[in-house]
PDB file of C-alpha atoms in Angstrom:
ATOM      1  CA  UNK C  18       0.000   0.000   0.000  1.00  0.00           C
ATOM      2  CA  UNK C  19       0.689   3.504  -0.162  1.00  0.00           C
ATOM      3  CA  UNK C  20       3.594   4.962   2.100  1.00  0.00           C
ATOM      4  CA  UNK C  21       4.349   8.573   3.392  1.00  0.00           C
ATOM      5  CA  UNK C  22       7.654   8.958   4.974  1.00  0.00           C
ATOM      6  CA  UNK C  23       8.885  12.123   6.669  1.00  0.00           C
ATOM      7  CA  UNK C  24      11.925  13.059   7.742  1.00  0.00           C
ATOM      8  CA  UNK C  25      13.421  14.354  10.227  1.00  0.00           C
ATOM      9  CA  UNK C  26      11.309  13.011  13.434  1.00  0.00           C
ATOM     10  CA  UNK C  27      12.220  15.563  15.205  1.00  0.00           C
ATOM     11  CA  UNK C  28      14.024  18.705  14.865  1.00  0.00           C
ATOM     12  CA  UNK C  29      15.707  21.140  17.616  1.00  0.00           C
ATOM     13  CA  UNK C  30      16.574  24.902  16.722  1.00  0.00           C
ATOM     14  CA  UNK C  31      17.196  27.760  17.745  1.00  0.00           C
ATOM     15  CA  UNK C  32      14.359  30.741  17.573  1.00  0.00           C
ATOM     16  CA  UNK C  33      15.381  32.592  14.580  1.00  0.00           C
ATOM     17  CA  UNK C  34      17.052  29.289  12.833  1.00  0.00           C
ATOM     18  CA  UNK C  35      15.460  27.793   9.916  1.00  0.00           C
ATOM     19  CA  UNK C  36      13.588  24.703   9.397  1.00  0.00           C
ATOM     20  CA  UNK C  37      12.807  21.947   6.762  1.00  0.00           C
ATOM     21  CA  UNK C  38      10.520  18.810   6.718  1.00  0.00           C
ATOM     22  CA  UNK C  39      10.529  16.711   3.771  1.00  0.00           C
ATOM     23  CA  UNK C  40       7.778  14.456   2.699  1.00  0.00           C
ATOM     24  CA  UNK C  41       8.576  10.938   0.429  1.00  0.00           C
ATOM     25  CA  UNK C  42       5.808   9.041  -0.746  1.00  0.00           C
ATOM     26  CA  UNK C  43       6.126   5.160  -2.012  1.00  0.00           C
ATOM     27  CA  UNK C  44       3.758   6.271  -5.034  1.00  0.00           C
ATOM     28  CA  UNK C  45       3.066   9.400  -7.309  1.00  0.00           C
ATOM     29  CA  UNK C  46       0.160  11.855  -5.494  1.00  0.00           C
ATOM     30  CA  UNK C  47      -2.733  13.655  -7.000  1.00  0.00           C
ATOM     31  CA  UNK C  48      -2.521  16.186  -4.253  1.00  0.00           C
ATOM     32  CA  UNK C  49      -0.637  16.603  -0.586  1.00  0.00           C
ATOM     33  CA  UNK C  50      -1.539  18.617   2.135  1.00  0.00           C
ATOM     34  CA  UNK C  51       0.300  19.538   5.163  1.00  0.00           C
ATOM     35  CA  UNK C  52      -1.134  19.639   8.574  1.00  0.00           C
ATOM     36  CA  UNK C  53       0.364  21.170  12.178  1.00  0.00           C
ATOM     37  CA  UNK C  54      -0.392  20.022  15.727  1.00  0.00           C
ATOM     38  CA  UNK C  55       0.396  21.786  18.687  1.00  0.00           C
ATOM     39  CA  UNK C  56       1.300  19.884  21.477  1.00  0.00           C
ATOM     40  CA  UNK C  57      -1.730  18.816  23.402  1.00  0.00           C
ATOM     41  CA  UNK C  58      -3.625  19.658  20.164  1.00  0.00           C
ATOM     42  CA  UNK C  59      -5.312  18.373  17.126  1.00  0.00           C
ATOM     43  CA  UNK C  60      -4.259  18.981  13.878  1.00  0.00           C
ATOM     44  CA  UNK C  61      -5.165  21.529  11.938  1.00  0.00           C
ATOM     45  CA  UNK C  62      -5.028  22.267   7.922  1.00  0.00           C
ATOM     46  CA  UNK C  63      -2.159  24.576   6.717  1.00  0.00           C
ATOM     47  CA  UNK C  64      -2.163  24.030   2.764  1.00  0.00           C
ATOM     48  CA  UNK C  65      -2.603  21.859  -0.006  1.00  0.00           C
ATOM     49  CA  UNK C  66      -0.531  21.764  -3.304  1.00  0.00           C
ATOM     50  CA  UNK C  67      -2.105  20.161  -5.928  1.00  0.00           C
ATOM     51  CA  UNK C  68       0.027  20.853  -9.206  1.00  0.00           C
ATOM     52  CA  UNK C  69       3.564  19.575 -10.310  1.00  0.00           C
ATOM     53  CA  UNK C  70       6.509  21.995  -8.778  1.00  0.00           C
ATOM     54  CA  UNK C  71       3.461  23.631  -7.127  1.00  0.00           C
ATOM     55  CA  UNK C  72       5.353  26.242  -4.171  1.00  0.00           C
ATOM     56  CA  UNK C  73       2.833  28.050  -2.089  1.00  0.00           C
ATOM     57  CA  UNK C  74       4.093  30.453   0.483  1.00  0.00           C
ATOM     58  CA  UNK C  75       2.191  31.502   4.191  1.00  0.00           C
ATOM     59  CA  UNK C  76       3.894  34.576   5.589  1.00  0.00           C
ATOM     60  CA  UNK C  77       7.675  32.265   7.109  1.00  0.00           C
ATOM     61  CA  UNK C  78       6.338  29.099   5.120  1.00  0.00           C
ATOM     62  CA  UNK C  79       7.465  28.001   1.996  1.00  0.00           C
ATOM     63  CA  UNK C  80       5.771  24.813   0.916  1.00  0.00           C
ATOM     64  CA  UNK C  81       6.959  23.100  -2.330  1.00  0.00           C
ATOM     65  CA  UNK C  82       5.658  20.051  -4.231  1.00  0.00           C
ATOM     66  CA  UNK C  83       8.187  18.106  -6.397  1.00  0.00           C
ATOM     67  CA  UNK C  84       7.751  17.675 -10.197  1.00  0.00           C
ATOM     68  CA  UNK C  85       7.495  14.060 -10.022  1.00  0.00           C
ATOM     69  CA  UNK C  86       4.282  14.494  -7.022  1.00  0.00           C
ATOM     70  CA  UNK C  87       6.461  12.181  -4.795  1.00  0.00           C
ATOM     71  CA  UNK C  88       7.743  14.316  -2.713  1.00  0.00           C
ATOM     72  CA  UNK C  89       7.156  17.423  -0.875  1.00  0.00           C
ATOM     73  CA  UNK C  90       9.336  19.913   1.804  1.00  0.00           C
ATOM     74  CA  UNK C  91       7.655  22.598   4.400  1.00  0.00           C
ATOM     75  CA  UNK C  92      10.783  25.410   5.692  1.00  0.00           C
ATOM     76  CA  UNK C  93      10.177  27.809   7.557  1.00  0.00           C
ATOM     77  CA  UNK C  94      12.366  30.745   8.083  1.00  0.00           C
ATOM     78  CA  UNK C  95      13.559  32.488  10.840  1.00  0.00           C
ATOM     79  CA  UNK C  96      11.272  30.282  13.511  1.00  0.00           C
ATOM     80  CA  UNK C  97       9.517  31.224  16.511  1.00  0.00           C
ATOM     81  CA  UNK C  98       8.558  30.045  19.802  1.00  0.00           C
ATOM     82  CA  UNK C  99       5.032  29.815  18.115  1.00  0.00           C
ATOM     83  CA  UNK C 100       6.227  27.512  15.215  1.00  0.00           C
ATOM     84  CA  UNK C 101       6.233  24.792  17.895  1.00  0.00           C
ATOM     85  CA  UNK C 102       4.463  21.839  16.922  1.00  0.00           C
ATOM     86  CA  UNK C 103       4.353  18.437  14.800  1.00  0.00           C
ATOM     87  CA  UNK C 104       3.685  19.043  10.747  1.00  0.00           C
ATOM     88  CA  UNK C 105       2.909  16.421   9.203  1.00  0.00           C
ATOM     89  CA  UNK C 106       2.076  16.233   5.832  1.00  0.00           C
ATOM     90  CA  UNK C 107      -0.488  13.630   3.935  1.00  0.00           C
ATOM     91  CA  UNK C 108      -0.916  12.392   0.487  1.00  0.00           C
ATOM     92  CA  UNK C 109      -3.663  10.880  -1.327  1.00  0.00           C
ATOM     93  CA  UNK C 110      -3.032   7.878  -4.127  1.00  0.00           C
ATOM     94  CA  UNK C 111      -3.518   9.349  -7.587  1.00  0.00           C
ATOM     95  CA  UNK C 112      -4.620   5.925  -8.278  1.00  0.00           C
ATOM     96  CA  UNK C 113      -6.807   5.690  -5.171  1.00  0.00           C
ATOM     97  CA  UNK C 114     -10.173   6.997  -3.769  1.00  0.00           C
ATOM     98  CA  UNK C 115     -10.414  10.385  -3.325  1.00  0.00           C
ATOM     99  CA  UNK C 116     -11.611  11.071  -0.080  1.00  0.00           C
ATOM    100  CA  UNK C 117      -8.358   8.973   2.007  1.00  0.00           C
ATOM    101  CA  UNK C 118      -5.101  10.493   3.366  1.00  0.00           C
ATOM    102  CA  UNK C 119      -2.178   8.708   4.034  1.00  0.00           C
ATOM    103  CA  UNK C 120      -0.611  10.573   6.541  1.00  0.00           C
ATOM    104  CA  UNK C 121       3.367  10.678   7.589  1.00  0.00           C
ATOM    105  CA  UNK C 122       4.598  10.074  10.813  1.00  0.00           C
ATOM    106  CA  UNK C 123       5.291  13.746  11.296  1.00  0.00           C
ATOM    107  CA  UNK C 124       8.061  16.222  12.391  1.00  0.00           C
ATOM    108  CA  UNK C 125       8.472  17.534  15.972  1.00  0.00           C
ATOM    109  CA  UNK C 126       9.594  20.672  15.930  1.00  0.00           C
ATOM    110  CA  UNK C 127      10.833  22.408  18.958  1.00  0.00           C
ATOM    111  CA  UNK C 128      12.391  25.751  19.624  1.00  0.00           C
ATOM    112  CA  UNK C 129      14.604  27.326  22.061  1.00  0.00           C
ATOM    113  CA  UNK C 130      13.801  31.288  22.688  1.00  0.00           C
TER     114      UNK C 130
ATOM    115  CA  UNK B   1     -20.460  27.134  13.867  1.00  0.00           C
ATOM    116  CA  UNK B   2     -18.639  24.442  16.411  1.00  0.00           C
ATOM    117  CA  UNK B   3     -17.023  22.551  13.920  1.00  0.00           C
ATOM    118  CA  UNK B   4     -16.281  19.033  14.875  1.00  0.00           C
ATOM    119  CA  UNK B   5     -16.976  18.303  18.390  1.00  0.00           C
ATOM    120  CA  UNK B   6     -15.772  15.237  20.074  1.00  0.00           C
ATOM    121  CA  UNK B   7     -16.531  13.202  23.719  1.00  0.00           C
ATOM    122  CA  UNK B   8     -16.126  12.329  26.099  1.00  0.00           C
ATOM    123  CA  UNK B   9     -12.332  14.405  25.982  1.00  0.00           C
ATOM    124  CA  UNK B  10     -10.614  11.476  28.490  1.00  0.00           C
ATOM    125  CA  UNK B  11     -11.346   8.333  29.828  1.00  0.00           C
ATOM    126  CA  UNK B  12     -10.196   5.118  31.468  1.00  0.00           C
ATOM    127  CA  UNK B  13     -11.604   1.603  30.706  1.00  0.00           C
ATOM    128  CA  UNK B  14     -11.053  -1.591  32.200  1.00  0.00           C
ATOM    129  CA  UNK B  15      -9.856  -4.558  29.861  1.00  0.00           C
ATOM    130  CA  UNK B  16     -13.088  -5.969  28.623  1.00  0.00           C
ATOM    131  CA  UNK B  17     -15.233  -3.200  28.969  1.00  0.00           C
ATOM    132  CA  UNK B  18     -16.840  -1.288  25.962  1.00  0.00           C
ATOM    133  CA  UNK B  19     -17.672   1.805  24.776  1.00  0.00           C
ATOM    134  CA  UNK B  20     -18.692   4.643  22.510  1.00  0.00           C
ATOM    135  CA  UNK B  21     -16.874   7.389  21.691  1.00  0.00           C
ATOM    136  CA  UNK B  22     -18.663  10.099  20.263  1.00  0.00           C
ATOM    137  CA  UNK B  23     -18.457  12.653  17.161  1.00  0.00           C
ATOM    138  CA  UNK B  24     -20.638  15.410  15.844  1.00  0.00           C
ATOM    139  CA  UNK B  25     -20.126  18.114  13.177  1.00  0.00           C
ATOM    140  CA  UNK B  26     -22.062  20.993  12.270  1.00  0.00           C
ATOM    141  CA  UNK B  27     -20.642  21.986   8.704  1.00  0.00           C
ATOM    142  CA  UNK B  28     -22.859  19.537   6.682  1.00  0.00           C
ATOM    143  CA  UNK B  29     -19.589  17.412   5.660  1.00  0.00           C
ATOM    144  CA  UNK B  30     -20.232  14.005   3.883  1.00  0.00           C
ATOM    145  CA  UNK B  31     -17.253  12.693   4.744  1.00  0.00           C
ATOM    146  CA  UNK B  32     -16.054  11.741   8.209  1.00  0.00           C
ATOM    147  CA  UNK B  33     -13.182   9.677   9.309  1.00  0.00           C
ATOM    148  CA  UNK B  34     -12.466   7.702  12.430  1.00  0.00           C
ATOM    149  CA  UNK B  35      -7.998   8.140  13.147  1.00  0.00           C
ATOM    150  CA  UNK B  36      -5.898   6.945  16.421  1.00  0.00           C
ATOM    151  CA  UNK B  37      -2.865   8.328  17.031  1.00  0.00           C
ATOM    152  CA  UNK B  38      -0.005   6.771  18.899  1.00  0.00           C
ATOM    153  CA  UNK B  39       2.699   8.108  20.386  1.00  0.00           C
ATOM    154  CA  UNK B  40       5.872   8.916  17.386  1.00  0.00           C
ATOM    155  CA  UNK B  41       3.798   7.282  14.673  1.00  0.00           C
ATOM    156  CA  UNK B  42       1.380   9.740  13.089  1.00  0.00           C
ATOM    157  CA  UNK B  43      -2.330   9.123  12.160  1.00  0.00           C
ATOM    158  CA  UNK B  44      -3.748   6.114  11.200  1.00  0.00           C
ATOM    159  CA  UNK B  45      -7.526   5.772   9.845  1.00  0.00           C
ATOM    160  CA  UNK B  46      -9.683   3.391  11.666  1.00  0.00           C
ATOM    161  CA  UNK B  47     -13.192   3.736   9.695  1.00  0.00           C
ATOM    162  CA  UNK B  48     -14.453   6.412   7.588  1.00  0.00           C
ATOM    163  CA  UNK B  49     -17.855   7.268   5.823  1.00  0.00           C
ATOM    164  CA  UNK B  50     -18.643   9.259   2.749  1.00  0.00           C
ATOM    165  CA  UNK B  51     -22.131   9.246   3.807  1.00  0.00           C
ATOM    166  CA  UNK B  52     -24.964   8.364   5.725  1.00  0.00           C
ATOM    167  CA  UNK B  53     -25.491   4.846   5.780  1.00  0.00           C
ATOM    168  CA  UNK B  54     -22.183   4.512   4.326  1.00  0.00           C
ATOM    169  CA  UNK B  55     -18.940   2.770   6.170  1.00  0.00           C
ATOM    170  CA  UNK B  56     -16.137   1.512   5.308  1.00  0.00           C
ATOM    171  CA  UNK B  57     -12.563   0.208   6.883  1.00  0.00           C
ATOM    172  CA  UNK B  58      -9.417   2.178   6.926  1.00  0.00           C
ATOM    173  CA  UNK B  59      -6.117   0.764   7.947  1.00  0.00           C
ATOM    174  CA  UNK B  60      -6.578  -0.367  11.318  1.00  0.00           C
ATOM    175  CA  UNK B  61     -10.431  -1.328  11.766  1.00  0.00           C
ATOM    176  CA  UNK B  62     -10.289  -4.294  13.720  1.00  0.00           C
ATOM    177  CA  UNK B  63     -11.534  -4.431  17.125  1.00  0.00           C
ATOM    178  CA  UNK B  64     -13.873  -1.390  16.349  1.00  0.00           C
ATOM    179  CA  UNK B  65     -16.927  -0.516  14.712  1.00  0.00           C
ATOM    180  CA  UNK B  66     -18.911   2.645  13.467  1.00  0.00           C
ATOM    181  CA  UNK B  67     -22.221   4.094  12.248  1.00  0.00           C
ATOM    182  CA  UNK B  68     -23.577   6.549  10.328  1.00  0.00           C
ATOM    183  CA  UNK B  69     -27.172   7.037  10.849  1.00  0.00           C
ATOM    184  CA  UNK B  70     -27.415  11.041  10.229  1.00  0.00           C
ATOM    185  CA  UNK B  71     -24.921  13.209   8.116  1.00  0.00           C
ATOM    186  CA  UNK B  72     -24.001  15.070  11.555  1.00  0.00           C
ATOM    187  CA  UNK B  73     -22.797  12.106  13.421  1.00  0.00           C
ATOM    188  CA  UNK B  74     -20.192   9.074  13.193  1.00  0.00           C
ATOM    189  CA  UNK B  75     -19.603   6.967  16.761  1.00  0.00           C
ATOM    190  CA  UNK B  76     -17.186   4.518  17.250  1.00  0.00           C
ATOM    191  CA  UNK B  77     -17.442   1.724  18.974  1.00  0.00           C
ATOM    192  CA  UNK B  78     -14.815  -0.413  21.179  1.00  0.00           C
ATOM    193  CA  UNK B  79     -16.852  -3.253  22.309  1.00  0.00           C
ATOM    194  CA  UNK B  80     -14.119  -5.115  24.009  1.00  0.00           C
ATOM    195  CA  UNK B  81     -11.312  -2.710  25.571  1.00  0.00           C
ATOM    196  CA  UNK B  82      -7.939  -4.064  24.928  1.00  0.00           C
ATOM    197  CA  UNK B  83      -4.532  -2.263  26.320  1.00  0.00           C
ATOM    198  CA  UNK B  84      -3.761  -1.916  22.346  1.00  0.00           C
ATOM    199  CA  UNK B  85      -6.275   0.381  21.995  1.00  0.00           C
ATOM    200  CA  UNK B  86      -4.658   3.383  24.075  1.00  0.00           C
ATOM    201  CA  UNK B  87      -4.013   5.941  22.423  1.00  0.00           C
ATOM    202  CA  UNK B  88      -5.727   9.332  21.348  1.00  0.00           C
ATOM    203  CA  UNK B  89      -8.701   9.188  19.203  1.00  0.00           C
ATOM    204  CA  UNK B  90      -9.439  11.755  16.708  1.00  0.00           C
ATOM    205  CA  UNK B  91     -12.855  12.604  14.416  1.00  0.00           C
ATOM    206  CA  UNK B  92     -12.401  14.697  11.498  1.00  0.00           C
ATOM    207  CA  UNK B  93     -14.657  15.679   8.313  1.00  0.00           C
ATOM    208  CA  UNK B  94     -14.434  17.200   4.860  1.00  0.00           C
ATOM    209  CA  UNK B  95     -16.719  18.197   2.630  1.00  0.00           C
ATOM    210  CA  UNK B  96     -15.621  17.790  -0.978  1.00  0.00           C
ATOM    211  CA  UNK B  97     -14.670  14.510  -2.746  1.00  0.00           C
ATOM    212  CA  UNK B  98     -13.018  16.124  -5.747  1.00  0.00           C
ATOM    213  CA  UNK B  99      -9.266  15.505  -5.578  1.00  0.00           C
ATOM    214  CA  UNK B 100      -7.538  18.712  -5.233  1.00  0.00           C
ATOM    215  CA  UNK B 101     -10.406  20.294  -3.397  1.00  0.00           C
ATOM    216  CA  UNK B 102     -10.567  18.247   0.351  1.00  0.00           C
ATOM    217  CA  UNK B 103      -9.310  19.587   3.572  1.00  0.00           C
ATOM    218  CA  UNK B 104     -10.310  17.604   6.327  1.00  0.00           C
ATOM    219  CA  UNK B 105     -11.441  19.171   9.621  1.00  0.00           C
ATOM    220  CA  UNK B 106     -10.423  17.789  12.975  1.00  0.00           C
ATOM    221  CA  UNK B 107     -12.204  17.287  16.588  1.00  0.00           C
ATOM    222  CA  UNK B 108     -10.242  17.919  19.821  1.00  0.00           C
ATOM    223  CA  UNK B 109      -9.324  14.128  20.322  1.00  0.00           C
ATOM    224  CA  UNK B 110     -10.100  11.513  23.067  1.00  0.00           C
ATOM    225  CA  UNK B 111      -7.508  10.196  24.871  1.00  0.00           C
ATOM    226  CA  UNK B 112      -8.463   6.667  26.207  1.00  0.00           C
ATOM    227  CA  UNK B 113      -6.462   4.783  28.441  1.00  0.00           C
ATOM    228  CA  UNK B 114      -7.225   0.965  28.807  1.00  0.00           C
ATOM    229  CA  UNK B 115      -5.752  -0.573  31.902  1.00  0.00           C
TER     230      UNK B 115
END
């Protein structure tokens, strides 16, 4: 079945210090979105890219999508104390149904003030 | 609107024991989804429906069930508590089936301990 790795697991910085998550997925995607929980949370929708090199930008976010649909990153620049949290990100088959994610195990991200 | 609403928020079951956990949302979704999520390993989908009426398995279905009698809600079921089954328990919904144009919506968890 369908896989969605993410690397790192978890990722310790320094406020101001920027951040990347990558996304692999075991089979080409019709779409990927990317999700953040903060701790004690649920998670909550940031974006979805839907197109080939697709890069999407949220204020300190930069998400990209790769030109093959396997893959995918989230940075963020210059972090904050608020940035803390797990991202994960989540594919859907381009061969499968349309309504299920796969989701990856997710990135913790922490950061020191 | 109060979006997906989940309960009860915590509990603690005895080996054997059942219950229901409960989820509601007001945004006239089709689609709702059933996910647990353990500690380090993401979220993995339990059950889902894409309507009333309508159920299906996700990845990890067995030693649950669910229903979906109304559009608004989707319970799940434990009907034999198992130490296995800790973990945090999270409803969600989206509305559109078009791929490209879903976003799925998530409840504030239950965390269920089974001792």
């Amino acid at each position: 079945g369908q896989q969605v790795m993410q690397i790192p697991q978890y990722q310790h910085v320094q406020e101001g210090e920027d951040f990347t998550t990558y996304c692999n997925s075991s089979t080409t995607l019709s779409n990927i979105q990317w999700y953040k929980q903060r701790p004690g949370g649920h998670p909550v929708f940031l974006i979805q890219l839907v197109k080939s090199g697709e890069v999407k930008k949220q204020k300190r976010l930069t998400f990209q999508f790769g030109e093959a649909k396997k893959n995918s990153s989230l940075h963020i620049t210059a972090t904050q104390t608020t940035d803390v949290g797990t991202y994960f990100c989540a594919g859907r088959n381009s061969g499968g149904s349309n309504y299920k994610l796969t989701f990856g195990k997710g990135t913790l991200l922490t950061v020191n003030p | 609107n109060a979006g997906v609403t989940q309960t009860p928020k915590f509990r603690i079951l005895k080996i054997g024991q059942s219950m229901t956990l409960q989820c509601a949302q007001d945004m006239n979704h089709n689609y709702m989804y059933w996910y647990r999520q353990d500690p380090g390993m993401g979220l993995k989908l339990i059950y889902y429906s894409v309507g009333a009426g309508i159920t299906d398995k996700g990845e990890v279905p067995n030693g649950y069930n669910v229903s979906r009698s109304t559009t608004e809600d989707f319970p799940l079921r434990l009907e034999l508590a198992a130490p296995s089954q800790t973990s945090v328990y999270f409803c969600a919904s989206s509305y559109s089936r078009l791929a490209g144009g879903e976003t799925q919506y998530f409840g504030p968890g239950t965390r269920l301990l089974v001792l």
